[in-house]
């Protein structure tokens, strides 16, 4: 049972086989919605695949993936185990400005989280069995590495069963989508008003808060940002 450690999350995580993200292809969306300007942002498929192959050179056997945002409720890849986890070397920061249609547009940008250097980040780790790593990471890469926002990295994730080396998607140092100095009022406005083909930025933040409630995790940044955004609405 993949949910043996956390049966309370069974109803909060979408079955991968029912996830639309399994067939997600950003290039198809860019072709169908040219007004979004998405094609200029996307990483060419051959470059994305080369980055995946490079990262997988470090994998020998099962693969753990650290989830700190939408992967927590809609991983889309098939997994055989999940655990609550904490990465001490990084923090969840709401610095990923979305203006290409996912959870915001150029007229009304949205905001999502990115993993950046900091004092710790709570989330989940999912274990993909060795025989599924090749196929499932292809799905994962199309989603997380669609553009230059993230860098695939391996981090130490602490769990109740001990530390694991986990793949994580970390904020890229020079990405134009990463706005590290974004002021609080814009964070709140972007989350309150941003929406796109993945849903709203507020739904994104609310889902993170719901998972933390189920896990008994207190995260002052998530809680205060949600309060301020709801008040703004």
Tab-separated table of C-alpha atoms in Angstrom:
chain	number	residue	atom	x	y	z
A	1	UNK	CA	0.000	0.000	0.000
A	2	UNK	CA	1.634	3.228	-1.164
A	3	UNK	CA	-0.296	5.126	1.538
A	4	UNK	CA	0.747	2.882	4.431
A	5	UNK	CA	2.626	5.738	6.148
A	6	UNK	CA	-0.075	8.341	5.490
A	7	UNK	CA	-3.565	6.911	4.975
A	8	UNK	CA	-4.940	10.386	5.721
A	9	UNK	CA	-3.648	11.536	2.330
A	10	UNK	CA	-5.385	8.846	0.304
A	11	UNK	CA	-8.314	11.119	-0.609
A	12	UNK	CA	-6.100	14.175	-1.155
A	13	UNK	CA	-3.801	12.765	-3.846
A	14	UNK	CA	-5.096	12.151	-7.333
A	15	UNK	CA	-4.613	8.648	-8.709
A	16	UNK	CA	-1.887	9.042	-11.344
A	17	UNK	CA	-3.839	6.994	-13.858
A	18	UNK	CA	-6.637	9.558	-13.651
A	19	UNK	CA	-4.383	12.591	-14.007
A	20	UNK	CA	-4.518	14.722	-17.136
A	21	UNK	CA	-0.864	15.571	-16.451
A	22	UNK	CA	0.207	12.133	-17.698
A	23	UNK	CA	-0.474	13.293	-21.257
A	24	UNK	CA	0.502	16.936	-20.717
A	25	UNK	CA	2.648	18.329	-23.526
A	26	UNK	CA	3.496	22.048	-23.269
A	27	UNK	CA	4.335	22.258	-26.963
A	28	UNK	CA	0.828	21.150	-27.919
A	29	UNK	CA	-0.625	23.866	-25.690
A	30	UNK	CA	1.725	26.446	-27.191
A	31	UNK	CA	0.588	25.490	-30.694
A	32	UNK	CA	-3.102	25.553	-29.751
A	33	UNK	CA	-2.879	28.822	-27.773
A	34	UNK	CA	-0.370	31.077	-29.594
A	35	UNK	CA	-1.777	34.152	-27.854
A	36	UNK	CA	-0.159	32.966	-24.605
A	37	UNK	CA	3.345	33.487	-25.988
A	38	UNK	CA	4.338	30.186	-24.406
A	39	UNK	CA	6.477	28.899	-27.280
A	40	UNK	CA	9.212	31.473	-26.598
A	41	UNK	CA	9.542	30.196	-23.025
A	42	UNK	CA	9.629	26.448	-23.680
A	43	UNK	CA	12.752	24.303	-23.603
A	44	UNK	CA	13.263	22.371	-26.879
A	45	UNK	CA	12.359	18.685	-26.419
A	46	UNK	CA	15.862	17.445	-27.270
A	47	UNK	CA	17.406	19.705	-24.600
A	48	UNK	CA	14.843	18.610	-22.049
A	49	UNK	CA	15.522	14.952	-22.794
A	50	UNK	CA	19.285	15.454	-22.561
A	51	UNK	CA	18.833	17.003	-19.104
A	52	UNK	CA	16.685	14.061	-18.022
A	53	UNK	CA	19.246	11.524	-19.157
A	54	UNK	CA	22.000	13.438	-17.378
A	55	UNK	CA	20.049	13.486	-14.108
A	56	UNK	CA	19.171	9.799	-14.325
A	57	UNK	CA	22.859	8.862	-14.452
A	58	UNK	CA	22.756	9.334	-10.677
A	59	UNK	CA	19.872	6.904	-10.230
A	60	UNK	CA	20.535	3.237	-9.558
A	61	UNK	CA	17.307	1.506	-8.607
A	62	UNK	CA	14.230	3.199	-7.179
A	63	UNK	CA	13.870	6.973	-7.405
A	64	UNK	CA	12.567	9.288	-4.678
A	65	UNK	CA	10.975	12.576	-5.800
A	66	UNK	CA	10.510	15.498	-3.407
A	67	UNK	CA	7.181	17.325	-3.768
A	68	UNK	CA	6.581	20.775	-2.289
A	69	UNK	CA	3.851	22.192	-4.564
A	70	UNK	CA	1.357	20.683	-7.008
A	71	UNK	CA	3.215	17.367	-7.119
A	72	UNK	CA	1.886	16.799	-3.596
A	73	UNK	CA	-1.715	16.402	-4.786
A	74	UNK	CA	-1.276	15.535	-8.463
A	75	UNK	CA	2.072	13.790	-8.978
A	76	UNK	CA	0.860	12.170	-12.247
A	77	UNK	CA	3.694	9.625	-12.079
A	78	UNK	CA	3.064	6.164	-10.628
A	79	UNK	CA	4.554	5.632	-7.181
A	80	UNK	CA	4.765	2.754	-4.731
A	81	UNK	CA	5.382	4.667	-1.496
A	82	UNK	CA	5.054	8.151	-0.070
A	83	UNK	CA	6.367	9.702	3.119
A	84	UNK	CA	6.247	13.051	4.810
A	85	UNK	CA	9.651	14.670	4.360
A	86	UNK	CA	11.682	17.756	5.177
A	87	UNK	CA	14.574	19.197	3.201
A	88	UNK	CA	16.723	21.250	5.576
A	89	UNK	CA	18.850	22.934	2.918
A	90	UNK	CA	16.041	24.663	1.008
A	91	UNK	CA	12.834	26.609	1.560
A	92	UNK	CA	9.531	26.904	-0.267
A	93	UNK	CA	9.307	30.436	-1.610
A	94	UNK	CA	6.488	31.933	-3.647
A	95	UNK	CA	8.687	33.438	-6.337
A	96	UNK	CA	7.674	31.662	-9.564
A	97	UNK	CA	5.787	34.262	-11.614
A	98	UNK	CA	3.435	32.624	-14.091
A	99	UNK	CA	2.400	34.726	-17.077
A	100	UNK	CA	2.210	31.994	-19.736
A	101	UNK	CA	-1.224	30.574	-19.020
A	102	UNK	CA	-0.732	27.808	-16.439
A	103	UNK	CA	-1.985	29.706	-13.361
A	104	UNK	CA	-1.716	33.238	-14.699
A	105	UNK	CA	-1.450	35.339	-17.853
A	106	UNK	CA	0.494	38.379	-19.002
A	107	UNK	CA	-2.484	40.560	-18.068
A	108	UNK	CA	-3.007	38.843	-14.696
A	109	UNK	CA	0.106	36.959	-13.622
A	110	UNK	CA	-0.137	34.089	-11.187
A	111	UNK	CA	2.321	32.900	-8.575
A	112	UNK	CA	3.579	29.468	-7.591
A	113	UNK	CA	6.239	28.115	-5.277
A	114	UNK	CA	9.813	27.254	-6.095
A	115	UNK	CA	12.409	25.497	-3.969
A	116	UNK	CA	15.195	27.930	-3.128
A	117	UNK	CA	17.991	28.196	-0.605
A	118	UNK	CA	16.586	28.592	2.883
A	119	UNK	CA	15.977	27.162	6.338
A	120	UNK	CA	13.895	24.125	5.503
A	121	UNK	CA	10.928	22.930	3.480
A	122	UNK	CA	8.249	20.407	4.459
A	123	UNK	CA	6.631	18.261	1.812
A	124	UNK	CA	6.346	14.698	0.590
A	125	UNK	CA	8.642	12.210	-1.066
A	126	UNK	CA	7.279	9.689	-3.551
A	127	UNK	CA	9.140	6.504	-4.464
A	128	UNK	CA	9.074	5.343	-8.077
A	129	UNK	CA	10.126	1.720	-8.480
A	130	UNK	CA	13.186	1.066	-10.606
A	131	UNK	CA	11.318	-0.571	-13.466
A	132	UNK	CA	9.097	2.516	-13.847
A	133	UNK	CA	11.745	5.233	-13.559
A	134	UNK	CA	12.373	5.653	-17.299
A	135	UNK	CA	8.725	6.004	-18.294
A	136	UNK	CA	7.536	7.977	-15.286
A	137	UNK	CA	10.335	10.549	-15.331
A	138	UNK	CA	9.530	11.323	-18.957
A	139	UNK	CA	6.084	12.433	-17.757
A	140	UNK	CA	7.664	14.340	-14.869
A	141	UNK	CA	10.163	16.155	-17.105
A	142	UNK	CA	7.521	17.340	-19.591
A	143	UNK	CA	5.785	19.015	-16.681
A	144	UNK	CA	8.525	20.363	-14.420
A	145	UNK	CA	11.122	21.103	-17.085
A	146	UNK	CA	8.821	22.593	-19.731
A	147	UNK	CA	10.721	25.882	-19.442
A	148	UNK	CA	13.875	27.199	-17.740
A	149	UNK	CA	12.339	27.843	-14.309
A	150	UNK	CA	13.881	24.861	-12.501
A	151	UNK	CA	17.101	22.919	-12.206
A	152	UNK	CA	16.824	19.186	-11.407
A	153	UNK	CA	18.871	18.518	-8.277
A	154	UNK	CA	19.294	15.814	-5.658
A	155	UNK	CA	18.652	16.819	-2.066
A	156	UNK	CA	18.631	15.012	1.267
A	157	UNK	CA	15.066	14.569	2.472
A	158	UNK	CA	14.574	13.554	6.096
A	159	UNK	CA	11.708	11.129	6.801
A	160	UNK	CA	10.547	9.162	9.845
A	161	UNK	CA	12.203	6.113	8.285
A	162	UNK	CA	15.506	7.887	7.731
A	163	UNK	CA	16.996	10.227	5.139
A	164	UNK	CA	16.666	9.591	1.408
A	165	UNK	CA	18.356	11.169	-1.603
A	166	UNK	CA	15.506	12.707	-3.562
A	167	UNK	CA	15.164	14.391	-6.915
A	168	UNK	CA	13.887	17.955	-6.521
A	169	UNK	CA	13.212	20.771	-8.926
A	170	UNK	CA	15.030	23.827	-7.595
A	171	UNK	CA	14.659	27.456	-8.677
A	172	UNK	CA	17.012	28.216	-11.559
A	173	UNK	CA	19.480	31.014	-10.691
A	174	UNK	CA	18.933	33.138	-13.807
A	175	UNK	CA	15.414	32.221	-14.915
A	176	UNK	CA	13.217	35.201	-15.893
A	177	UNK	CA	10.285	33.359	-14.282
A	178	UNK	CA	11.938	33.416	-10.843
A	179	UNK	CA	11.422	36.754	-9.081
A	180	UNK	CA	13.261	36.529	-5.773
A	181	UNK	CA	12.629	40.129	-4.736
A	182	UNK	CA	8.887	40.154	-5.402
A	183	UNK	CA	7.161	42.391	-2.823
A	184	UNK	CA	4.462	40.980	-0.566
A	185	UNK	CA	1.633	43.026	-2.067
A	186	UNK	CA	2.340	41.610	-5.516
A	187	UNK	CA	2.555	38.075	-4.124
A	188	UNK	CA	-0.914	38.481	-2.673
A	189	UNK	CA	-2.353	40.127	-5.802
A	190	UNK	CA	-0.923	37.517	-8.167
A	191	UNK	CA	-2.245	34.637	-6.062
A	192	UNK	CA	-5.647	36.301	-5.639
A	193	UNK	CA	-6.178	37.076	-9.342
A	194	UNK	CA	-3.997	34.701	-11.368
A	195	UNK	CA	-5.632	31.757	-13.163
A	196	UNK	CA	-5.016	29.604	-16.224
A	197	UNK	CA	-5.385	26.169	-17.764
A	198	UNK	CA	-4.058	24.456	-14.587
A	199	UNK	CA	-6.486	26.373	-12.366
A	200	UNK	CA	-6.039	29.403	-10.135
A	201	UNK	CA	-3.036	30.414	-8.078
A	202	UNK	CA	-5.325	30.565	-5.051
A	203	UNK	CA	-6.367	26.934	-5.579
A	204	UNK	CA	-2.673	26.058	-5.701
A	205	UNK	CA	-1.982	27.739	-2.348
A	206	UNK	CA	-5.146	26.295	-0.798
A	207	UNK	CA	-4.125	22.769	-1.774
A	208	UNK	CA	-0.740	23.181	-0.097
A	209	UNK	CA	-2.479	24.379	3.070
A	210	UNK	CA	-4.920	21.437	2.979
A	211	UNK	CA	-2.088	18.922	2.827
A	212	UNK	CA	-0.319	20.597	5.728
A	213	UNK	CA	-3.491	20.489	7.785
A	214	UNK	CA	-3.857	16.757	7.093
A	215	UNK	CA	-0.220	16.155	8.050
A	216	UNK	CA	-0.243	18.391	11.124
A	217	UNK	CA	2.411	20.684	9.640
A	218	UNK	CA	2.457	24.311	10.775
A	219	UNK	CA	3.851	26.605	8.086
A	220	UNK	CA	3.571	30.264	9.012
A	221	UNK	CA	4.361	31.525	5.504
A	222	UNK	CA	1.680	29.421	3.817
A	223	UNK	CA	-0.892	30.234	6.496
A	224	UNK	CA	-0.294	33.993	6.500
A	225	UNK	CA	-0.139	34.229	2.716
A	226	UNK	CA	-3.441	32.358	2.442
A	227	UNK	CA	-5.092	34.665	5.011
A	228	UNK	CA	-3.890	37.783	3.227
A	229	UNK	CA	-4.966	36.493	-0.180
A	230	UNK	CA	-8.457	35.544	1.008
A	231	UNK	CA	-8.780	38.993	2.596
A	232	UNK	CA	-7.676	40.615	-0.685
A	233	UNK	CA	-10.349	38.701	-2.598
